[in-house]
Coordinates of C-alpha atoms in Angstrom, one line a residue:
Chain A
X1 CA 57.4 -248.2 -81.9
X2 CA 56.4 -248.3 -78.0
X3 CA 58.6 -251.7 -78.3
X4 CA 61.3 -250.4 -79.9
X5 CA 60.9 -247.7 -77.0
X6 CA 61.0 -249.8 -74.4
X7 CA 63.9 -252.6 -75.8
X8 CA 66.3 -248.6 -76.0
X9 CA 65.5 -248.6 -72.7
X10 CA 66.6 -251.1 -71.4
X11 CA 69.8 -251.1 -73.3
X12 CA 70.1 -247.9 -71.8
X13 CA 69.8 -249.3 -68.3
X14 CA 70.8 -252.1 -69.0
X15 CA 68.0 -253.9 -66.8
X16 CA 65.2 -256.0 -68.9
X17 CA 62.9 -255.5 -65.4
X18 CA 59.2 -253.1 -64.4
X19 CA 58.7 -252.5 -60.4
X20 CA 55.0 -254.0 -60.2
X21 CA 52.7 -251.9 -58.0
X22 CA 51.2 -254.2 -57.1
X23 CA 50.7 -252.5 -53.5
X24 CA 48.5 -253.5 -51.5
X25 CA 48.0 -251.0 -48.4
X26 CA 50.0 -254.0 -45.6
X27 CA 53.3 -252.9 -47.8
X28 CA 53.4 -249.8 -47.1
X29 CA 55.6 -249.3 -43.9
X30 CA 53.7 -248.8 -39.9
X31 CA 54.1 -244.8 -40.2
X32 CA 52.2 -244.5 -43.1
X33 CA 49.5 -247.3 -43.2
X34 CA 48.3 -247.0 -39.7
X35 CA 47.4 -243.2 -40.1
X36 CA 44.8 -245.0 -42.8
X37 CA 40.8 -244.7 -41.6
X38 CA 39.1 -245.1 -44.9
X39 CA 40.0 -246.1 -48.3
X40 CA 40.3 -243.2 -49.9
X41 CA 42.3 -242.4 -47.1
X42 CA 44.3 -245.5 -47.7
X43 CA 44.9 -244.9 -51.6
X44 CA 46.6 -241.5 -51.0
X45 CA 48.9 -243.7 -49.1
X46 CA 49.1 -245.8 -51.6
X47 CA 50.0 -242.5 -53.8
X48 CA 52.6 -241.4 -52.0
X49 CA 54.8 -244.6 -51.0
X50 CA 54.2 -245.1 -55.4
X51 CA 56.0 -241.9 -55.5
X52 CA 58.4 -242.3 -53.0
X53 CA 58.8 -246.2 -55.2
X54 CA 59.7 -244.4 -58.5
X55 CA 61.1 -241.2 -57.9
X56 CA 63.6 -243.7 -55.8
X57 CA 63.8 -246.5 -59.2
X58 CA 63.3 -244.3 -62.2
X59 CA 66.9 -243.6 -63.0
X60 CA 67.9 -247.6 -62.4
X61 CA 64.8 -249.1 -64.0
X62 CA 62.7 -249.2 -67.2
X63 CA 59.2 -249.1 -66.7
X64 CA 56.9 -249.6 -63.6
X65 CA 54.1 -252.5 -64.6
X66 CA 50.4 -251.5 -62.3
X67 CA 48.4 -253.7 -61.3
X68 CA 45.5 -252.7 -61.1
X69 CA 43.2 -254.7 -58.6
X70 CA 44.7 -252.7 -55.3
X71 CA 43.4 -250.7 -57.2
X72 CA 40.2 -250.9 -57.1
X73 CA 39.3 -252.7 -53.6
X74 CA 40.1 -249.3 -52.6
X75 CA 36.7 -247.6 -55.4
X76 CA 36.3 -244.6 -57.0
X77 CA 40.0 -242.6 -55.3
X78 CA 41.7 -245.6 -55.7
X79 CA 41.1 -246.0 -59.8
X80 CA 42.1 -241.9 -59.4
X81 CA 45.6 -243.2 -57.5
X82 CA 45.8 -245.6 -60.1
X83 CA 45.6 -243.1 -62.8
X84 CA 47.4 -240.4 -61.2
X85 CA 50.3 -243.6 -60.3
X86 CA 50.6 -243.9 -64.1
X87 CA 51.3 -240.0 -65.0
X88 CA 53.6 -240.0 -61.8
X89 CA 56.1 -242.4 -63.2
X90 CA 55.3 -241.6 -67.3
X91 CA 56.5 -238.0 -65.9
X92 CA 59.9 -239.7 -64.2
X93 CA 60.5 -241.6 -67.6
X94 CA 58.7 -244.1 -67.4
X95 CA 56.9 -246.4 -69.8
X96 CA 54.1 -247.9 -67.9
X97 CA 52.8 -251.1 -67.8
X98 CA 48.8 -251.4 -66.9
X99 CA 47.8 -254.8 -65.6
X100 CA 44.9 -255.5 -65.7
X101 CA 44.3 -258.5 -68.6
X102 CA 41.1 -257.0 -69.6
X103 CA 39.3 -259.2 -72.6
X104 CA 35.3 -258.8 -73.9
X105 CA 33.4 -259.4 -77.0
X106 CA 34.2 -256.4 -79.4
X107 CA 32.1 -253.3 -78.5
X108 CA 32.9 -253.4 -75.2
X109 CA 36.9 -254.4 -75.7
X110 CA 36.8 -251.4 -77.5
X111 CA 35.7 -248.8 -74.1
X112 CA 38.7 -251.1 -72.2
X113 CA 40.8 -250.4 -75.4
X114 CA 40.1 -246.6 -75.1
X115 CA 40.2 -246.2 -72.0
X116 CA 44.5 -247.3 -70.9
X117 CA 45.5 -246.6 -74.7
X118 CA 43.1 -244.2 -76.7
X119 CA 41.4 -241.6 -75.8
X120 CA 37.6 -241.0 -74.6
X121 CA 36.3 -236.7 -75.7
X122 CA 39.3 -236.8 -77.3
X123 CA 41.8 -236.5 -73.3
X124 CA 44.6 -239.4 -72.6
X125 CA 42.2 -240.7 -69.4
X126 CA 45.1 -242.5 -68.3
X127 CA 49.0 -242.1 -69.0
X128 CA 49.6 -246.4 -69.9
X129 CA 52.0 -247.6 -72.8
X130 CA 51.4 -250.9 -72.2
X131 CA 47.9 -253.8 -70.9
X132 CA 47.9 -256.2 -69.9
X133 CA 45.1 -258.1 -71.7
X134 CA 43.6 -262.2 -72.1
X135 CA 42.6 -263.9 -75.4
X136 CA 40.0 -266.0 -74.7
X137 CA 37.1 -264.9 -76.2
X138 CA 39.7 -264.6 -79.8
X139 CA 39.9 -261.8 -82.5
X140 CA 37.6 -260.3 -82.2
X141 CA 38.2 -259.4 -78.6
X142 CA 41.4 -258.3 -79.8
X143 CA 40.8 -256.7 -82.9
X144 CA 40.5 -253.1 -81.2
X145 CA 42.9 -253.3 -78.5
X146 CA 44.9 -253.8 -82.1
X147 CA 43.9 -250.7 -83.5
X148 CA 44.5 -249.0 -80.6
X149 CA 48.3 -249.2 -81.4
X150 CA 47.8 -248.5 -83.8
X151 CA 46.5 -245.7 -83.0
X152 CA 48.2 -243.7 -80.4
X153 CA 52.0 -246.4 -80.7
X154 CA 51.3 -248.6 -77.8
X155 CA 51.6 -252.3 -76.6
X156 CA 49.4 -254.6 -74.7
X157 CA 50.8 -258.0 -74.0
X158 CA 48.7 -260.7 -74.2
X159 CA 48.2 -263.9 -71.1
X160 CA 50.1 -267.1 -72.6
X161 CA 51.2 -269.3 -70.3
X162 CA 50.8 -268.2 -66.8
X163 CA 52.9 -267.2 -63.6
X164 CA 50.8 -269.4 -61.6
X165 CA 50.4 -272.8 -59.8
X166 CA 46.7 -273.8 -61.3
X167 CA 48.2 -272.3 -64.8
X168 CA 48.5 -275.7 -66.3
X169 CA 45.2 -277.3 -65.2
X170 CA 44.1 -275.1 -69.5
X171 CA 47.1 -273.9 -70.7
X172 CA 48.5 -277.0 -70.9
X173 CA 46.5 -279.1 -72.7
X174 CA 47.0 -281.1 -75.6
X175 CA 45.2 -280.6 -78.1
X176 CA 43.9 -282.9 -81.7
X177 CA 46.6 -281.5 -83.4
X178 CA 49.2 -281.2 -80.8
X179 CA 49.8 -277.5 -80.0
X180 CA 49.3 -277.5 -76.0
X181 CA 46.8 -274.7 -75.6
X182 CA 49.4 -271.5 -74.5
X183 CA 51.1 -272.7 -77.8
X184 CA 47.9 -271.8 -79.7
X185 CA 47.7 -269.0 -77.9
X186 CA 51.1 -267.5 -78.5
X187 CA 50.3 -268.7 -82.4
X188 CA 47.3 -266.5 -81.8
X189 CA 49.8 -263.9 -80.6
X190 CA 52.0 -263.7 -83.0
X191 CA 49.8 -263.3 -85.5
X192 CA 48.1 -260.1 -84.4
X193 CA 51.9 -259.2 -83.9
X194 CA 51.7 -258.8 -87.4
X195 CA 50.6 -255.8 -86.9
X196 CA 53.5 -254.2 -85.2
X197 CA 56.6 -255.4 -85.9
X198 CA 59.7 -252.5 -84.6
X199 CA 63.4 -252.7 -85.2
X200 CA 64.8 -255.4 -82.7
X201 CA 62.3 -258.4 -85.0
X202 CA 60.4 -258.2 -81.2
X203 CA 56.5 -256.7 -82.3
X204 CA 54.4 -254.1 -79.1
X205 CA 51.6 -257.2 -79.8
X206 CA 53.4 -258.8 -77.3
X207 CA 52.8 -262.3 -74.3
X208 CA 53.2 -263.2 -71.1
X209 CA 55.1 -265.6 -70.0
X210 CA 55.8 -266.8 -66.3
X211 CA 60.0 -267.6 -65.0
X212 CA 58.2 -269.8 -63.3
X213 CA 57.9 -272.1 -66.0
X214 CA 60.6 -272.2 -67.6
X215 CA 60.4 -275.1 -69.6
X216 CA 57.6 -274.1 -71.3
X217 CA 59.7 -269.9 -71.7
X218 CA 62.1 -272.3 -74.0
X219 CA 59.8 -274.0 -76.3
X220 CA 57.9 -270.3 -76.4
X221 CA 60.8 -268.2 -76.6
X222 CA 62.0 -270.6 -79.8
X223 CA 58.1 -270.6 -81.0
X224 CA 57.7 -266.7 -81.1
X225 CA 61.1 -265.5 -81.7
X226 CA 59.1 -261.8 -82.9
X227 CA 57.2 -261.8 -79.5
X228 CA 57.9 -260.1 -77.5
X229 CA 57.7 -261.0 -73.5
X230 CA 56.5 -259.6 -69.8
X231 CA 57.4 -262.4 -67.0
X232 CA 56.3 -261.9 -63.8
X233 CA 57.0 -264.9 -61.3
X234 CA 60.0 -263.6 -59.9
X235 CA 61.0 -262.8 -56.0
X236 CA 57.8 -263.6 -54.6
X237 CA 56.4 -266.5 -56.9
X238 CA 59.5 -268.5 -56.8
X239 CA 61.8 -267.6 -60.0
X240 CA 65.6 -267.1 -60.2
X241 CA 67.1 -265.6 -62.8
X242 CA 68.3 -268.5 -63.8
X243 CA 65.0 -269.7 -64.8
X244 CA 64.1 -267.1 -67.1
X245 CA 67.3 -267.0 -69.2
X246 CA 64.8 -269.6 -71.4
X247 CA 63.0 -266.0 -72.2
X248 CA 65.6 -264.4 -73.9
X249 CA 66.4 -264.3 -77.1
X250 CA 71.6 -264.6 -78.0
X251 CA 71.1 -261.0 -77.6
X252 CA 69.5 -261.3 -74.3
X253 CA 66.9 -258.8 -75.4
X254 CA 63.1 -260.4 -75.7
X255 CA 61.4 -259.7 -72.4
X256 CA 61.3 -257.7 -69.7
X257 CA 60.9 -259.4 -65.9
X258 CA 58.9 -258.0 -63.0
X259 CA 59.6 -257.9 -59.2
X260 CA 56.7 -256.4 -57.2
X261 CA 56.5 -257.6 -53.9
X262 CA 60.8 -258.1 -53.9
X263 CA 61.2 -254.3 -54.4
X264 CA 57.4 -252.9 -52.8
X265 CA 58.5 -255.1 -49.5
X266 CA 62.4 -255.2 -49.6
X267 CA 61.7 -252.7 -46.1
X268 CA 59.9 -255.1 -44.4
X269 CA 62.4 -257.3 -44.0
X270 CA 66.0 -255.4 -44.1
X271 CA 64.3 -252.2 -42.0
X272 CA 65.1 -248.7 -42.8
X273 CA 63.8 -246.5 -45.3
X274 CA 61.6 -248.1 -47.8
X275 CA 62.4 -246.7 -50.7
X276 CA 66.5 -246.9 -49.4
X277 CA 65.0 -250.6 -49.3
X278 CA 63.6 -250.7 -52.8
X279 CA 66.5 -248.7 -54.1
X280 CA 68.7 -252.0 -53.4
X281 CA 66.1 -254.6 -53.5
X282 CA 65.8 -253.8 -57.8
X283 CA 70.0 -253.1 -57.7
X284 CA 70.0 -256.9 -57.2
X285 CA 67.4 -257.7 -59.0
X286 CA 69.6 -255.8 -62.3
X287 CA 73.0 -257.5 -61.0
X288 CA 71.3 -260.8 -60.6
X289 CA 69.4 -260.8 -63.9
X290 CA 72.5 -259.4 -65.4
X291 CA 74.8 -262.0 -64.2
X292 CA 72.5 -264.7 -65.9
X293 CA 72.0 -262.1 -69.5
X294 CA 75.6 -262.2 -69.4
X295 CA 76.6 -265.7 -69.8
X296 CA 73.8 -265.7 -73.1
X297 CA 75.0 -263.5 -74.7
X298 CA 78.9 -264.8 -73.9
X299 CA 78.5 -267.7 -75.4
Chain B
X1 CA 22.2 -268.8 -51.0
X2 CA 22.2 -265.6 -53.2
X3 CA 21.5 -267.9 -57.0
X4 CA 18.1 -269.5 -55.1
X5 CA 16.8 -266.2 -54.6
X6 CA 17.9 -265.3 -57.7
X7 CA 15.7 -268.1 -59.6
X8 CA 12.6 -267.4 -57.2
X9 CA 12.4 -263.8 -58.5
X10 CA 12.6 -265.5 -62.0
X11 CA 10.0 -267.1 -61.1
X12 CA 8.6 -264.0 -58.8
X13 CA 8.8 -262.4 -62.1
X14 CA 7.9 -264.8 -64.5
X15 CA 11.3 -263.2 -66.5
X16 CA 15.0 -264.9 -66.2
X17 CA 16.2 -262.3 -68.1
X18 CA 18.2 -259.1 -67.1
X19 CA 18.6 -255.8 -68.2
X20 CA 22.8 -254.9 -69.4
X21 CA 23.1 -251.2 -68.2
X22 CA 26.3 -251.2 -71.0
X23 CA 25.7 -247.9 -71.3
X24 CA 28.0 -245.4 -73.1
X25 CA 27.5 -241.7 -74.1
X26 CA 26.3 -242.1 -77.7
X27 CA 22.9 -244.6 -75.7
X28 CA 21.6 -241.9 -74.5
X29 CA 19.0 -239.6 -76.1
X30 CA 19.9 -236.1 -77.2
X31 CA 19.0 -233.9 -74.6
X32 CA 20.6 -235.1 -72.5
X33 CA 23.8 -236.2 -74.2
X34 CA 24.1 -233.0 -76.1
X35 CA 25.8 -230.8 -73.2
X36 CA 28.2 -232.5 -71.5
X37 CA 31.2 -231.2 -72.3
X38 CA 33.9 -234.0 -70.0
X39 CA 34.3 -237.2 -68.8
X40 CA 33.4 -236.4 -65.5
X41 CA 29.7 -235.1 -67.3
X42 CA 28.7 -237.6 -69.4
X43 CA 29.3 -240.0 -66.5
X44 CA 27.3 -237.7 -64.9
X45 CA 24.4 -237.9 -67.6
X46 CA 24.9 -242.1 -67.7
X47 CA 23.5 -242.2 -63.8
X48 CA 21.0 -240.1 -64.9
X49 CA 20.2 -242.4 -67.3
X50 CA 20.9 -245.3 -65.6
X51 CA 18.5 -244.8 -63.0
X52 CA 16.0 -243.5 -65.0
X53 CA 16.2 -247.1 -67.0
X54 CA 16.1 -248.6 -62.9
X55 CA 13.0 -246.7 -61.9
X56 CA 11.3 -248.3 -66.1
X57 CA 12.2 -251.6 -65.2
X58 CA 12.3 -252.8 -62.3
X59 CA 9.0 -254.5 -61.8
X60 CA 9.2 -256.2 -64.0
X61 CA 13.0 -257.6 -65.0
X62 CA 14.8 -259.4 -61.4
X63 CA 18.5 -258.3 -62.3
X64 CA 20.9 -255.7 -64.0
X65 CA 24.4 -256.7 -65.8
X66 CA 26.5 -253.3 -65.5
X67 CA 28.9 -253.9 -67.7
X68 CA 32.6 -252.3 -66.4
X69 CA 34.0 -251.4 -69.8
X70 CA 31.8 -248.9 -70.5
X71 CA 32.2 -247.2 -66.4
X72 CA 36.1 -247.2 -67.1
X73 CA 36.2 -245.5 -70.0
X74 CA 35.3 -242.3 -68.2
X75 CA 38.0 -242.4 -64.9
X76 CA 37.2 -242.5 -61.5
X77 CA 33.9 -240.1 -62.5
X78 CA 32.7 -243.5 -64.4
X79 CA 34.2 -245.5 -61.9
X80 CA 32.1 -243.9 -59.0
X81 CA 29.5 -244.2 -61.9
X82 CA 29.2 -247.9 -62.0
X83 CA 29.3 -247.9 -57.7
X84 CA 26.7 -245.9 -58.0
X85 CA 24.3 -247.8 -60.3
X86 CA 24.8 -250.8 -58.7
X87 CA 24.0 -249.4 -55.6
X88 CA 20.6 -247.4 -57.8
X89 CA 19.9 -251.3 -59.6
X90 CA 20.0 -252.5 -55.7
X91 CA 17.6 -249.9 -53.4
X92 CA 15.2 -250.9 -56.4
X93 CA 15.2 -254.5 -55.0
X94 CA 16.9 -256.1 -58.6
X95 CA 20.1 -258.4 -58.2
X96 CA 23.3 -257.3 -59.6
X97 CA 25.5 -259.1 -62.4
X98 CA 28.7 -257.0 -62.2
X99 CA 30.3 -258.1 -65.7
X100 CA 33.7 -257.3 -65.7
X101 CA 35.9 -260.7 -66.8
X102 CA 37.8 -260.5 -63.9
X103 CA 40.8 -262.6 -63.9
X104 CA 44.8 -263.2 -61.9
X105 CA 46.6 -265.3 -59.7
X106 CA 45.6 -265.9 -56.5
X107 CA 46.6 -263.1 -54.3
X108 CA 45.7 -260.7 -57.1
X109 CA 42.3 -262.1 -58.2
X110 CA 41.6 -261.8 -54.1
X111 CA 42.0 -258.4 -54.1
X112 CA 39.7 -258.0 -57.1
X113 CA 36.7 -260.7 -55.3
X114 CA 37.7 -258.7 -52.5
X115 CA 36.5 -255.1 -54.6
X116 CA 33.5 -256.9 -56.1
X117 CA 31.7 -259.2 -54.1
X118 CA 33.9 -258.5 -50.6
X119 CA 34.7 -255.5 -48.5
X120 CA 37.8 -252.8 -47.7
X121 CA 38.3 -252.0 -44.5
X122 CA 35.4 -253.8 -43.6
X123 CA 33.6 -251.8 -45.4
X124 CA 31.1 -253.4 -49.0
X125 CA 33.2 -250.7 -51.7
X126 CA 30.9 -251.8 -54.4
X127 CA 27.2 -253.7 -54.2
X128 CA 26.8 -256.8 -56.1
X129 CA 26.1 -259.8 -56.4
X130 CA 27.3 -261.7 -59.0
X131 CA 30.8 -261.5 -60.6
X132 CA 31.6 -262.6 -64.3
X133 CA 35.4 -263.9 -64.3
X134 CA 37.1 -265.1 -67.1
X135 CA 39.0 -269.0 -65.6
X136 CA 42.4 -269.0 -68.5
X137 CA 44.5 -269.0 -65.5
X138 CA 42.7 -271.8 -63.2
X139 CA 42.0 -273.2 -60.3
X140 CA 44.5 -270.9 -57.8
X141 CA 43.1 -268.0 -59.7
X142 CA 39.3 -269.0 -58.8
X143 CA 39.7 -269.8 -55.4
X144 CA 39.2 -266.5 -53.7
X145 CA 35.9 -266.1 -56.0
X146 CA 35.3 -269.4 -54.7
X147 CA 35.9 -267.8 -51.0
X148 CA 34.3 -264.3 -51.6
X149 CA 30.6 -266.7 -52.6
X150 CA 31.5 -268.5 -49.2
X151 CA 32.3 -265.8 -47.7
X152 CA 30.1 -263.4 -48.1
X153 CA 26.8 -265.0 -50.5
X154 CA 28.2 -264.0 -53.0
X155 CA 27.9 -265.5 -57.2
X156 CA 30.3 -266.1 -60.3
X157 CA 30.0 -266.3 -63.9
X158 CA 32.8 -268.2 -65.9
X159 CA 33.5 -267.1 -69.7
X160 CA 32.8 -271.2 -70.8
X161 CA 31.4 -269.5 -74.4
X162 CA 31.1 -266.5 -75.1
X163 CA 28.6 -264.4 -77.5
X164 CA 30.9 -263.0 -80.1
X165 CA 32.1 -263.8 -84.1
X166 CA 35.4 -264.5 -83.0
X167 CA 35.2 -267.1 -80.0
X168 CA 35.0 -270.4 -81.7
X169 CA 38.9 -269.4 -82.5
X170 CA 40.0 -271.4 -79.4
X171 CA 36.4 -272.5 -77.2
X172 CA 36.4 -274.6 -80.5
X173 CA 39.3 -276.3 -80.3
X174 CA 38.8 -280.3 -79.6
X175 CA 41.5 -281.2 -77.2
X176 CA 43.2 -284.6 -76.6
X177 CA 41.0 -286.1 -74.7
X178 CA 38.2 -285.8 -77.1
X179 CA 36.8 -282.4 -75.2
X180 CA 36.4 -278.9 -76.6
X181 CA 38.1 -276.0 -75.0
X182 CA 34.6 -274.8 -73.3
X183 CA 33.9 -277.4 -72.4
X184 CA 36.9 -278.4 -70.2
X185 CA 36.5 -275.0 -69.3
X186 CA 32.7 -275.5 -68.0
X187 CA 33.9 -279.1 -66.3
X188 CA 36.2 -276.2 -64.4
X189 CA 33.4 -274.4 -63.5
X190 CA 30.9 -277.8 -62.7
X191 CA 33.8 -278.6 -59.7
X192 CA 34.4 -275.3 -58.5
X193 CA 30.8 -275.2 -58.4
X194 CA 30.0 -277.6 -56.0
X195 CA 30.8 -275.4 -53.0
X196 CA 27.2 -273.7 -53.3
X197 CA 24.3 -275.6 -54.6
X198 CA 21.7 -274.5 -54.0
X199 CA 17.8 -275.9 -53.2
X200 CA 17.0 -275.5 -57.0
X201 CA 19.9 -277.9 -58.1
X202 CA 21.5 -274.6 -58.8
X203 CA 25.1 -273.8 -57.7
X204 CA 26.1 -269.6 -56.8
X205 CA 29.3 -270.0 -59.5
X206 CA 27.8 -270.4 -63.0
X207 CA 29.2 -270.4 -66.3
X208 CA 29.0 -267.5 -69.7
X209 CA 27.4 -268.9 -72.3
X210 CA 26.1 -267.3 -75.5
X211 CA 22.7 -267.4 -76.8
X212 CA 24.4 -266.3 -80.7
X213 CA 26.5 -269.8 -80.6
X214 CA 22.5 -272.7 -80.5
X215 CA 24.6 -275.9 -80.1
X216 CA 27.7 -276.0 -77.7
X217 CA 24.6 -274.0 -75.4
X218 CA 22.5 -277.6 -75.8
X219 CA 25.9 -279.9 -74.9
X220 CA 26.9 -277.4 -72.1
X221 CA 23.1 -277.1 -70.7
X222 CA 23.2 -281.2 -70.4
X223 CA 26.9 -281.6 -69.3
X224 CA 25.8 -279.2 -66.7
X225 CA 22.9 -279.7 -65.6
X226 CA 23.9 -277.9 -62.3
X227 CA 25.2 -274.3 -63.6
X228 CA 23.1 -272.1 -64.3
X229 CA 23.3 -269.9 -67.2
X230 CA 24.5 -266.0 -68.0
X231 CA 23.4 -265.7 -71.9
X232 CA 24.1 -262.9 -73.6
X233 CA 23.9 -262.3 -77.9
X234 CA 19.9 -261.8 -77.7
X235 CA 18.8 -258.2 -79.3
X236 CA 21.9 -256.6 -81.0
X237 CA 24.3 -258.7 -81.4
X238 CA 21.7 -261.3 -83.0
X239 CA 20.5 -263.6 -80.7
X240 CA 16.4 -264.5 -81.1
X241 CA 15.0 -266.5 -78.8
X242 CA 13.7 -270.1 -80.2
X243 CA 18.5 -269.9 -80.3
X244 CA 18.6 -270.1 -76.4
X245 CA 15.8 -272.2 -75.6
X246 CA 18.9 -274.4 -75.2
X247 CA 19.5 -272.7 -71.6
X248 CA 16.7 -273.7 -70.0
X249 CA 16.1 -277.2 -68.7
X250 CA 12.5 -278.6 -68.5
X251 CA 10.8 -276.5 -66.1
X252 CA 12.3 -273.3 -68.1
X253 CA 14.8 -272.8 -64.9
X254 CA 19.1 -272.6 -65.8
X255 CA 20.3 -269.0 -67.5
X256 CA 19.4 -265.3 -67.4
X257 CA 19.6 -263.8 -70.7
X258 CA 21.1 -260.9 -70.8
X259 CA 19.5 -257.5 -73.5
X260 CA 21.5 -253.9 -73.9
X261 CA 21.3 -252.3 -76.2
X262 CA 18.2 -254.2 -77.1
X263 CA 16.0 -252.4 -74.1
X264 CA 18.7 -248.4 -73.5
X265 CA 18.6 -248.5 -77.5
X266 CA 15.5 -248.8 -77.8
X267 CA 14.4 -245.3 -77.9
X268 CA 16.3 -244.2 -80.6
X269 CA 14.4 -246.6 -83.3
X270 CA 10.7 -245.5 -81.2
X271 CA 11.4 -242.0 -80.1
X272 CA 9.5 -240.6 -77.5
X273 CA 10.3 -241.0 -73.8
X274 CA 14.0 -243.1 -73.2
X275 CA 11.8 -244.8 -70.6
X276 CA 8.6 -245.7 -71.8
X277 CA 10.8 -247.3 -74.7
X278 CA 12.9 -249.1 -72.3
X279 CA 10.1 -250.6 -69.9
X280 CA 7.9 -251.4 -73.6
X281 CA 11.1 -253.1 -75.0
X282 CA 12.1 -255.4 -71.3
X283 CA 7.8 -256.6 -72.0
X284 CA 8.3 -257.5 -75.6
X285 CA 11.8 -259.5 -74.9
X286 CA 9.6 -260.4 -71.3
X287 CA 7.0 -261.9 -73.7
X288 CA 9.1 -263.6 -76.4
X289 CA 11.3 -266.0 -74.3
X290 CA 7.6 -266.5 -72.3
X291 CA 6.9 -267.8 -75.5
X292 CA 9.7 -269.7 -76.3
X293 CA 9.7 -271.0 -71.9
X294 CA 6.3 -271.8 -72.7
X295 CA 6.8 -273.7 -75.3
X296 CA 9.7 -275.8 -73.2
X297 CA 8.7 -276.5 -70.0
X298 CA 4.5 -278.0 -72.2
X299 CA 6.4 -280.8 -73.5

């Protein structure tokens, strides 16, 4: 099962992180971005940069998270480079999380599910292992993704408590029954996840839980013992390793932490080769997390 | 302002509908779909079919809604055909609603906003007038779309009460403060909409409200007097004209009703030329709505 394979790899690399390929053209070194004069050229430059980053980290991280918005921005060439980036990461042995937060009614969600996780005319169009989705529409909008998870051994992460400053506006409101909206969404995710439970006690149907809200993460970790967390918010968004302790269980498992700008833009701080800088940043992040996870496991 | 222009056109055509180009390959006549053997060929067939539909209805409907999931399914060629379909509809004088339900944290939402509504490297990548978005992340995930609405005179429709069977699972839950989740989302949309209020008293920041839930539509119409509704659910999803009366104000304004399969697949019932069948279905829908709106306005 895909969630077991991901956790196996997290254990093997001793690194519950993923590198976020939210690759804006402005993140590239001047030498690479400077000659670009069209969205098509930008897409190719982004692809070259992504390959360099993937090569630099493939032996030390288990996964990449590819944020499709940055690719859609570049039109069809960008969409193509999104797919090629996923394929290249897969080739290098990385798990690929497509961060697309898709959502729609059943018949349409089916199209997204097949596009990202399934097949079109018997072909795999994208080499994604996991897809992020938004559960605002309820169960029948999620069912096609669950079906694709079952049919093709894939996984999804449903937005539960997001990392952004305004996430509480809706998500932290309290329902009549005493639960917050994010707890309610978490409960739905746990129910959906029953279809794909793996050997570590985690489901291939996981949740997005922002590292920037450690209190909510603590509540959710206790409430959803079988739900694996994709954790954004470390680094540029303001969360440190201490803050994301709450996302993990006593074994130090249960989550994967994303870092995008902290790795892609490491060269802007350090100067020098961007890939060397990215690897150094990824190693520093691993050490930072190992430190905190070591404390959890020692307890 | 874009919402005024859309309402002007709805009045001119006496037709508050849009044709949904949720074009699955299986909706095409056998003669067009039969020779297709790859996703690239499928995308081209879909484009030819879309152009035929657009030509057949351009003088009688004000807008099309293009559902991007069906295009993403076909890979980069599909993404390209999504853009070409939007451009062709625009060329024929139709308003273009991109139905993509995008959502993310601010920095990423900015990429989507520019991709669909704004510019990339000073170019318009997609010819969309409106974009559907999901507000689960709260204000800072919506702000980049609002900014694009202001900068480029565009509009958005935020999911409030969706048309699908499970939409109530989250959306109809009652909050501690007495509001339902969909009312709360509606209130946020009304607040966001204050930036772009037009001459008819409606904002370019609208809401998606399913025709399949007439009670909720009635509540929302009263609660959100300045919010224009994009109304899915007519036809194949089960709502009839009587059910969507509640989406309109006393002038017969305030909403635009989508029909996808009822128009694209009309030829499957009638036989014969698919475009003639689509035009007949669009005319029948207009008559159906005019009937009901006539009743409202006569009161």
